[in-house]
Tab-separated table of C-alpha atoms and ligand atoms in Angstrom:
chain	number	residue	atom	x	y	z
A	1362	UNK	CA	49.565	-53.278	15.300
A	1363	UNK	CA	46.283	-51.065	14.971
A	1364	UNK	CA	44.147	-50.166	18.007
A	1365	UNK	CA	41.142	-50.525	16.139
A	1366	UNK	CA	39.529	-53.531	16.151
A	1367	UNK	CA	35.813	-55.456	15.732
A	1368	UNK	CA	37.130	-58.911	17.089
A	1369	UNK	CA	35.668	-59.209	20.405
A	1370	UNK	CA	37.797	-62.716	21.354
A	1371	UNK	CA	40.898	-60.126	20.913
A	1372	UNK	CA	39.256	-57.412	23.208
A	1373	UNK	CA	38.290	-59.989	25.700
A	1374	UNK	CA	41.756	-61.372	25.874
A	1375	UNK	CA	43.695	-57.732	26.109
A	1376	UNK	CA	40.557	-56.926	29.456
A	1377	UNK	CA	41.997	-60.717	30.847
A	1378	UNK	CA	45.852	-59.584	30.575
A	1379	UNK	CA	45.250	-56.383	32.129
A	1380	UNK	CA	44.926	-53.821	29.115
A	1381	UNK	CA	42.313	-51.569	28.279
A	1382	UNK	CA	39.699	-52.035	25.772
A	1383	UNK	CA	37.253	-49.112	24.470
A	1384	UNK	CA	33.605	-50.431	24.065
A	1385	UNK	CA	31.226	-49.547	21.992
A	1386	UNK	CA	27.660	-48.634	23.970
A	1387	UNK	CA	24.468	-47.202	23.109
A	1388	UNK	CA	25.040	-43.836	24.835
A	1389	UNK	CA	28.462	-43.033	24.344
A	1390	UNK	CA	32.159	-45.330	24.003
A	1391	UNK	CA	33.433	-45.925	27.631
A	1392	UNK	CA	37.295	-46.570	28.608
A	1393	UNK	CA	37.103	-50.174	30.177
A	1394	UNK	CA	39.348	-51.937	32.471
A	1395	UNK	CA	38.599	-55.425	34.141
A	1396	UNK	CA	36.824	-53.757	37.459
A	1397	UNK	CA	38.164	-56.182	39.852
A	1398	UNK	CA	42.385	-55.539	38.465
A	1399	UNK	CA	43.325	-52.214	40.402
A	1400	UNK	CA	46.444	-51.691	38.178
A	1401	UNK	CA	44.461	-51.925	35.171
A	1402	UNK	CA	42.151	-49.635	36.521
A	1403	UNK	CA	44.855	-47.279	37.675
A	1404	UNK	CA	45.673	-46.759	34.094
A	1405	UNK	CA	42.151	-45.644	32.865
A	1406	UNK	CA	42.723	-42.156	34.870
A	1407	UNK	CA	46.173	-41.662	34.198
A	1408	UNK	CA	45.420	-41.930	30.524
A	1409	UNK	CA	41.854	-39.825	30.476
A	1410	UNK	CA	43.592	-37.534	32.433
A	1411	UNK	CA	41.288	-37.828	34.987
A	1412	UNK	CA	42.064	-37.065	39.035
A	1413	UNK	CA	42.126	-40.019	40.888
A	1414	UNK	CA	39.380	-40.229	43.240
A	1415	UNK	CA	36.403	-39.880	40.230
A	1416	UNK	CA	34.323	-42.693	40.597
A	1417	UNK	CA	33.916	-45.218	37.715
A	1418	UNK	CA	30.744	-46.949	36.185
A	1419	UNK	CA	31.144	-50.866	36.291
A	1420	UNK	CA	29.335	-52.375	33.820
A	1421	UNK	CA	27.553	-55.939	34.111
A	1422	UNK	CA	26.297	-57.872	31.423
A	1423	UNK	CA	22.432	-59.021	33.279
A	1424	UNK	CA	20.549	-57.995	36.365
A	1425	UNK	CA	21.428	-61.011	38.347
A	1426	UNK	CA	25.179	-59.312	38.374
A	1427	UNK	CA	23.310	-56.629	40.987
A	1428	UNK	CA	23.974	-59.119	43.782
A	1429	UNK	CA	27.627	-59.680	42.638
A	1430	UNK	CA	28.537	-56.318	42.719
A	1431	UNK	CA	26.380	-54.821	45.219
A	1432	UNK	CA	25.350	-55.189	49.056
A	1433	UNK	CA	21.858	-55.549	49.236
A	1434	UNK	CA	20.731	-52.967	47.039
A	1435	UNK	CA	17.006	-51.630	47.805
A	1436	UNK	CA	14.342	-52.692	46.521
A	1437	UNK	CA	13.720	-49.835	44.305
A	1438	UNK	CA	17.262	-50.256	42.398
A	1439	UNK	CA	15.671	-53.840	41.380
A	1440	UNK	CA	12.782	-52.530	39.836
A	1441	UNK	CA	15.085	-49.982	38.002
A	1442	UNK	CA	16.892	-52.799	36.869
A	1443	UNK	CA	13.805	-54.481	35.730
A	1444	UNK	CA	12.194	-51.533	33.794
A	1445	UNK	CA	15.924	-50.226	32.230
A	1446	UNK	CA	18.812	-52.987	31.501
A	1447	UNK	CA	20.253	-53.687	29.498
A	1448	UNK	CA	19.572	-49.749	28.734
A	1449	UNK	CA	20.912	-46.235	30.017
A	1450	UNK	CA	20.338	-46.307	33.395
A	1451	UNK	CA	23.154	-46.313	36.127
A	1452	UNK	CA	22.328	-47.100	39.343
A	1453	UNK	CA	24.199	-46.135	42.285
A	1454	UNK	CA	24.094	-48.885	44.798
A	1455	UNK	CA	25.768	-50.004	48.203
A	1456	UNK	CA	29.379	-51.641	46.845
A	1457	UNK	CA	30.066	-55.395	47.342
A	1458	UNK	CA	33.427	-56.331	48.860
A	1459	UNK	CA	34.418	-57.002	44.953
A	1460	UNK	CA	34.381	-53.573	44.401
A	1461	UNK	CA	37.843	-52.204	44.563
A	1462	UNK	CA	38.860	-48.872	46.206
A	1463	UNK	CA	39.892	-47.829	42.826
A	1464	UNK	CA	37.221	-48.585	40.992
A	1465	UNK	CA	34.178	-46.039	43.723
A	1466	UNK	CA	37.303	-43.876	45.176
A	1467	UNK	CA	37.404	-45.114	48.139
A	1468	UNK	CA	32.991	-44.618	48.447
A	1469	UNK	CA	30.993	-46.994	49.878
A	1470	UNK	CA	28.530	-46.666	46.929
A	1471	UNK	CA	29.240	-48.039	43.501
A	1472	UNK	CA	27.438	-47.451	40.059
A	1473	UNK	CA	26.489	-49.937	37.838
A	1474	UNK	CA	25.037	-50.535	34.530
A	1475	UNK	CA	24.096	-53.095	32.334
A	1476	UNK	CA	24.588	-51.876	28.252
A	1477	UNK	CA	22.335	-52.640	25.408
A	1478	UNK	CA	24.961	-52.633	22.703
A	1479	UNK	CA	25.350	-55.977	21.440
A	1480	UNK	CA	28.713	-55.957	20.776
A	1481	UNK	CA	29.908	-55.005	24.481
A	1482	UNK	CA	27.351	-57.584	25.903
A	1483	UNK	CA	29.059	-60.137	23.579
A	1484	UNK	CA	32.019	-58.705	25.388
A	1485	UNK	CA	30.355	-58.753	28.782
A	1486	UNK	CA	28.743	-62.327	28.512
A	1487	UNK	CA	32.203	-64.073	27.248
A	1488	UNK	CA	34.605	-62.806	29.458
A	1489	UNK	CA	32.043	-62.745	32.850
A	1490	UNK	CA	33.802	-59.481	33.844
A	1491	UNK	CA	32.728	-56.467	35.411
A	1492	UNK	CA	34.141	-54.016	33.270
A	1493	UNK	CA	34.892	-50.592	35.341
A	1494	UNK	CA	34.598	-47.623	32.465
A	1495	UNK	CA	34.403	-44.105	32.110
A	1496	UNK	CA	33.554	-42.366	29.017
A	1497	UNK	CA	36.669	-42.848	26.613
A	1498	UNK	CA	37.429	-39.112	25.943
A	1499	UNK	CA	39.832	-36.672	27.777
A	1500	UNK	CA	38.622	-35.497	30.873
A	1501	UNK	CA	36.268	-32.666	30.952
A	1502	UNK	CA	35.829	-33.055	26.728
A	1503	UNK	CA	33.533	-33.874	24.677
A	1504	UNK	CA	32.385	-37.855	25.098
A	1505	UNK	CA	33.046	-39.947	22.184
A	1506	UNK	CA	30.200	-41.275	20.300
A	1507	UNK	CA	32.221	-43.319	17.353
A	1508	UNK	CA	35.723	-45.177	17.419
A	1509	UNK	CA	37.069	-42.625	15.479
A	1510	UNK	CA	36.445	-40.290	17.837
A	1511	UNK	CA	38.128	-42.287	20.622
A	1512	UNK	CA	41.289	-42.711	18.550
A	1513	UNK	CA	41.092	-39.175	17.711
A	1514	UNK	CA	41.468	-38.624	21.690
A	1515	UNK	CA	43.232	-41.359	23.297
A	1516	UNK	CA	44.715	-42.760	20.370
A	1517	UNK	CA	48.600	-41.462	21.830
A	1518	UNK	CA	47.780	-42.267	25.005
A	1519	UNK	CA	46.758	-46.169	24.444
A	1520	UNK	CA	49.394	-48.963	24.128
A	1521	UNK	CA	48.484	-50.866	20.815
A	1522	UNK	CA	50.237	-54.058	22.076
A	1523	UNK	CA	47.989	-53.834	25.485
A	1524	UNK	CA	45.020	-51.653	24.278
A	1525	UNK	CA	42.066	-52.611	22.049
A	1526	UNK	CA	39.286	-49.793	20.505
A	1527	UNK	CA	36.447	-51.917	19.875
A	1528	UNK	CA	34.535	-50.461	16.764
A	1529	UNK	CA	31.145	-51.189	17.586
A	1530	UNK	CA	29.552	-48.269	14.968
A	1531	UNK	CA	28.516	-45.001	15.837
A	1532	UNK	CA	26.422	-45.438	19.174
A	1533	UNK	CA	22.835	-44.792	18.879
A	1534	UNK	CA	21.568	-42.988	21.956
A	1535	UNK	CA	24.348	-40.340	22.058
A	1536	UNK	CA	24.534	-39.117	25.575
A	1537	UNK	CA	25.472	-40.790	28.903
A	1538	UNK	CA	23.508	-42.520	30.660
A	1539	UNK	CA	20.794	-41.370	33.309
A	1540	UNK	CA	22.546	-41.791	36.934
A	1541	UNK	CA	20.222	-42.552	39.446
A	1542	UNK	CA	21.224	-42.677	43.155
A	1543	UNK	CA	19.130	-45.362	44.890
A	1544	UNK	CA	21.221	-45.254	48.132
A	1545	UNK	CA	19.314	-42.728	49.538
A	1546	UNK	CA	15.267	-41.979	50.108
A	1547	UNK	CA	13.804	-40.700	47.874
A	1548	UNK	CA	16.096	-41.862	45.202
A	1549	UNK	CA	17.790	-39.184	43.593
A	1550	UNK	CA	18.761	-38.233	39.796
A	1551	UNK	CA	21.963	-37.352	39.867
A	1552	UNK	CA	22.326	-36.973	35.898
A	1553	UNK	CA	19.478	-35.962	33.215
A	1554	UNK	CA	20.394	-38.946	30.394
A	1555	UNK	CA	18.334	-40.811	27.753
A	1556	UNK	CA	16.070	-42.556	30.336
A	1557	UNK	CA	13.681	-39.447	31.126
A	1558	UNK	CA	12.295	-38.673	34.813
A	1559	UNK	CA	8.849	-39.346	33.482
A	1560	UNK	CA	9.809	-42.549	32.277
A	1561	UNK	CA	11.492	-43.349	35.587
A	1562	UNK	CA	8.706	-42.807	37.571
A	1563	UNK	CA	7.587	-41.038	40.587
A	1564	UNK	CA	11.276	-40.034	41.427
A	1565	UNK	CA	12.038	-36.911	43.224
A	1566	UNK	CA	14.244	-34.749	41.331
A	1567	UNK	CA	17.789	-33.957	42.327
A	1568	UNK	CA	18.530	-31.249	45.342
A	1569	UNK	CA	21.027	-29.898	46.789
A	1570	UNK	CA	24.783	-30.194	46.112
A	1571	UNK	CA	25.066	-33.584	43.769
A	1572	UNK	CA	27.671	-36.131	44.106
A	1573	UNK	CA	28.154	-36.482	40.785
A	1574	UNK	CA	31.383	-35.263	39.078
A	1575	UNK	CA	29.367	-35.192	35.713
A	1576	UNK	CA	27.748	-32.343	37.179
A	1577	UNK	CA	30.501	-30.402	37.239
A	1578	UNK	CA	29.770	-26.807	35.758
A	1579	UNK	CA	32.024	-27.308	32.720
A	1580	UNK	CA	32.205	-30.494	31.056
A	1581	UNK	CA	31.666	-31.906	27.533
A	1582	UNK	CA	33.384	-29.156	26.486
A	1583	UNK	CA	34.629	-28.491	22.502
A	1584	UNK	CA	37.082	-25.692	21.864
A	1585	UNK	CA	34.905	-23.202	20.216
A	1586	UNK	CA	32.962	-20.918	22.484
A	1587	UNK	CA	28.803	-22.253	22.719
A	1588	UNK	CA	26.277	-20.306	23.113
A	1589	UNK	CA	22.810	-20.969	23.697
A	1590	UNK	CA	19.370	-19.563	22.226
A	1591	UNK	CA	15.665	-20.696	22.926
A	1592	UNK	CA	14.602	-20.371	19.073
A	1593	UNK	CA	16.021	-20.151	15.470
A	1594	UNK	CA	15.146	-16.978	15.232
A	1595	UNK	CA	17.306	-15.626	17.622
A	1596	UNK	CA	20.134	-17.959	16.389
A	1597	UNK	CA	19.917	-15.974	13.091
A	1598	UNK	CA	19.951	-12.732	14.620
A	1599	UNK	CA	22.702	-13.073	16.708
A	1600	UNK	CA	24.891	-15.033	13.467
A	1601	UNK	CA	24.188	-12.106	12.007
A	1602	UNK	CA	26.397	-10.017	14.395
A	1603	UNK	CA	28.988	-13.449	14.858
A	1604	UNK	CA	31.528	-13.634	12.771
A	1605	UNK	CA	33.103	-17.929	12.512
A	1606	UNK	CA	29.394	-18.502	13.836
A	1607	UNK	CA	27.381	-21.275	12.505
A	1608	UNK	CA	24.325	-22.764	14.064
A	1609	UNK	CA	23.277	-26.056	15.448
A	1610	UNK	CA	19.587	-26.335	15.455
A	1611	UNK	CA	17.876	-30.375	15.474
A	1612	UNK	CA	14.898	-29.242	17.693
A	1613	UNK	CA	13.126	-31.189	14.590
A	1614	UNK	CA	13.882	-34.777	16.221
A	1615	UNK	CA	14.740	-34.975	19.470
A	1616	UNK	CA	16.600	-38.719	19.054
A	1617	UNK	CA	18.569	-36.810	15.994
A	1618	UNK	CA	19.595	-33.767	18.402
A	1619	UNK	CA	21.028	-36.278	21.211
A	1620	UNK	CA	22.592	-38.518	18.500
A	1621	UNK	CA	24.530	-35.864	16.661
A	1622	UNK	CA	25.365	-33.504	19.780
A	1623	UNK	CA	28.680	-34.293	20.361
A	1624	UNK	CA	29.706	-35.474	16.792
A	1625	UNK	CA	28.695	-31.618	15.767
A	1626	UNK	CA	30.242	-30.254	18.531
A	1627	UNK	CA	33.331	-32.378	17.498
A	1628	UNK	CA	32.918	-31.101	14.021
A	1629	UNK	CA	33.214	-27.497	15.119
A	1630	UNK	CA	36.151	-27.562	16.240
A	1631	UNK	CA	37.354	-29.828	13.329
A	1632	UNK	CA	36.566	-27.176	10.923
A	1633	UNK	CA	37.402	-23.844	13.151
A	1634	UNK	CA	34.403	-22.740	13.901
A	1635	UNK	CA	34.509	-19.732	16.598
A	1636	UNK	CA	31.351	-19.783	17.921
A	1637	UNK	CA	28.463	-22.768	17.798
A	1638	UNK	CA	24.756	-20.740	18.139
A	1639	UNK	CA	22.814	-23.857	19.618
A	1640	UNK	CA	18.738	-23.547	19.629
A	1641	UNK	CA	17.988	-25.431	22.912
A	1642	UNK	CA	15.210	-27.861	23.067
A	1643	UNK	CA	12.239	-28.207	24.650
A	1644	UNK	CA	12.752	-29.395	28.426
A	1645	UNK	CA	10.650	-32.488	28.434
A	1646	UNK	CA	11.681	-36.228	27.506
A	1647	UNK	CA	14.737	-36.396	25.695
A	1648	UNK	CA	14.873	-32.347	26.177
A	1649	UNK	CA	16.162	-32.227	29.528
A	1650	UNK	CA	19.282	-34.364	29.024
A	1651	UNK	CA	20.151	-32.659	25.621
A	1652	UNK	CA	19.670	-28.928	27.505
A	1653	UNK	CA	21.968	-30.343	30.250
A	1654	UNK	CA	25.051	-31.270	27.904
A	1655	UNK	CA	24.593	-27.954	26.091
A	1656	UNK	CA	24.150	-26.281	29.258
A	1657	UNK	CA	27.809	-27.446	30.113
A	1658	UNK	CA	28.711	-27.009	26.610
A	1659	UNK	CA	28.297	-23.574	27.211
A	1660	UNK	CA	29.745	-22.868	30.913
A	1661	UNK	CA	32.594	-21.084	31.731
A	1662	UNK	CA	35.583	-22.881	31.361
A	1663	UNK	CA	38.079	-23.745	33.898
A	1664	UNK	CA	41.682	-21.836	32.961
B	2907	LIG	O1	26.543	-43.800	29.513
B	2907	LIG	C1	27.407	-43.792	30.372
B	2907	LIG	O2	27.148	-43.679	31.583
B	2907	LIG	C2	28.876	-43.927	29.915
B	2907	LIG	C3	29.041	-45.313	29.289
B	2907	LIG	C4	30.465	-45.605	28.913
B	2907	LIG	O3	28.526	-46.289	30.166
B	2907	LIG	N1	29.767	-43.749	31.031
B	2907	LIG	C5	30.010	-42.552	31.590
B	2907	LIG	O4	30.961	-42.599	32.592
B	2907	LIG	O5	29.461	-41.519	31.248
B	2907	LIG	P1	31.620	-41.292	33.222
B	2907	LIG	O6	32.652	-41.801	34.149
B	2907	LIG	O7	32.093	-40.391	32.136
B	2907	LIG	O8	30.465	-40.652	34.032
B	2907	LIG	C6	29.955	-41.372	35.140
B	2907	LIG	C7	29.465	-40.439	36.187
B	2907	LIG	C8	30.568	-39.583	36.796
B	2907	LIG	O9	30.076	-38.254	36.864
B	2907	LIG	C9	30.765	-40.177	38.182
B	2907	LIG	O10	31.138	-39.206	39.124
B	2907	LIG	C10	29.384	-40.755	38.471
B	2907	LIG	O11	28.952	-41.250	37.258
B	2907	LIG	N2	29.461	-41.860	39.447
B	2907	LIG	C11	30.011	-43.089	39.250
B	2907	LIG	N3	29.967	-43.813	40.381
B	2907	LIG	C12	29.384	-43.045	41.322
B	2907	LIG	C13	29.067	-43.208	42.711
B	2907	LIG	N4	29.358	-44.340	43.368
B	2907	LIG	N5	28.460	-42.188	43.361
B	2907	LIG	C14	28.164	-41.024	42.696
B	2907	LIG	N6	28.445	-40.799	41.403
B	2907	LIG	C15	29.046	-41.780	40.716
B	2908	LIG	MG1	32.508	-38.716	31.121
């Protein structure tokens, strides 16, 4: 049996008998379990490698699911709703007593999100699950943005007699989803994503230490060593002096840049590169979330 599939009735069954399914989304392909079976939940970190305790995204299929899966959420997580699903926007809300321990790591909070990709909300409508998922790549790597890419990863890891990767296409955002904490006043950003702060509204920007493990200093990681430049010119300059260097540089189209990001970072390594040059983009819109992932492209690495 292959893992690869595009037969949602088959996905939907393996999420009902307890195995995992990767789904397709517009931002990147998540690792999904049904949220409210702890053992099948359980398995989602052993295989992503990911400690225990890291708080999962459960995703809903409408905004009437809020009330299901959260405890009176405030006021302002509704109008988020309202403005962003099905989109990429999580919001971080009070948990519901449907929420298992497993699922939030043992936090009072959960986040939630309601996907755009028609394929998963096919998914998400038929079954009537919340479906708890992380992104479907090997923690602290690169995020998968195709279903090659997830069998590429996880692909050893998955069962194909439990396990189902859901080809939905290559998803057409390209980087998680904004995370928006509404549990606390002002609201906070927690993580820079597709949804911008402008579009979001008068939201203060994150302070202090976040809560957020996606804000860990290293993450999204590829092999090669990145490092970052503010213009094309001094990408050229400094491949000049690089030997293995090559240079990634899509400041031309902002929706290109976040589409391609991890597939080129993916490439890199794929073809040996030693060092990807990156020409960061402007830090407005779209900017911000692409300088972010770049940003922890480029961090030191954890030995
Ligand atoms: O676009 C996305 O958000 C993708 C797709 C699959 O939906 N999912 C995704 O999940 O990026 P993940 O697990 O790779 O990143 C979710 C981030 C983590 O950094 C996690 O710590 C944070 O969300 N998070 C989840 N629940 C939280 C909570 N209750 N409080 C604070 N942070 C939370
Ligand atoms: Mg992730």
């Amino acid at each position: 049996m292959s893992l690869l599939s595009t037969d949602v009735s088959h996905a939907a069954e393996a999420l009902y008998a307890g195995g995992l399914v990767a789904i397709p989304t517009e931002t990147v392909y998540g690792l999904a379990a049904d949220a409210s079976n702890p053992a099948a939940v359980e398995r989602i970190f052993a295989i992503k490698g990911r400690p225990i305790g890291h708080p999962l995204i459960v995703h809903i299929a409408n905004n009437g699911d809020l009330d299901t899966w959260a405890d009176k959420p405030a006021p302002i997580a509704r109008t988020l709703a309202e403005l962003a699903w099905p989109g990429p926007l999580t919001l971080i809300v009070p948990r519901s007593s449907l929420v298992p321990d497993v699922v939030t790591g043992g936090r009072d909070t959960v986040g939630l999100r309601a996907p755009s990709h028609p394929v998963t909300r096919d998914l998400l409508l038929r079954t009537g699950l919340g479906i708890a998922a992380p992104s479907a790549n090997r923690f602290g790597l690169v995020s998968p943005t195709t279903a090659a890419h997830v069998l590429a990863d996880l692909g050893d890891y998955l069962d194909p007699r439990r396990d189902v990767i859901l080809d939905g296409g290559p998803s057409t955002i390209g980087l998680e989803s904004t995370i928006v904490d509404t549990t606390v006043e002002p609201p906070q950003l927690l993580r820079a994503g597709p949804l911008s702060e402008e579009q979001i509204g008068a939201l203060a920007a994150a302070s202090g230490p976040s809560r957020s493990s996606g804000m860990l200093e290293s993450h999204y990681a590829p092999r090669c060593e990145v490092r970052l430049v503010d213009h094309l010119d001094d990408a050229l300059a400094l491949r000049s002096g690089t030997p293995g260097a090559r240079i990634l540089d899509l400041t031309g189209d902002l929706d290109t840049y976040a589409r391609l990001l991890f597939t080129e970072l993916r490439t890199a390594d794929d073809e040996g590169v030693d060092v990807l040059i990156a020409v960061l983009p402007p830090a407005e819109g779209l900017g911000f979330a692409i300088r972010d992932r770049l940003e922890k492209a480029a961090a030191p690495r954890p030995r």
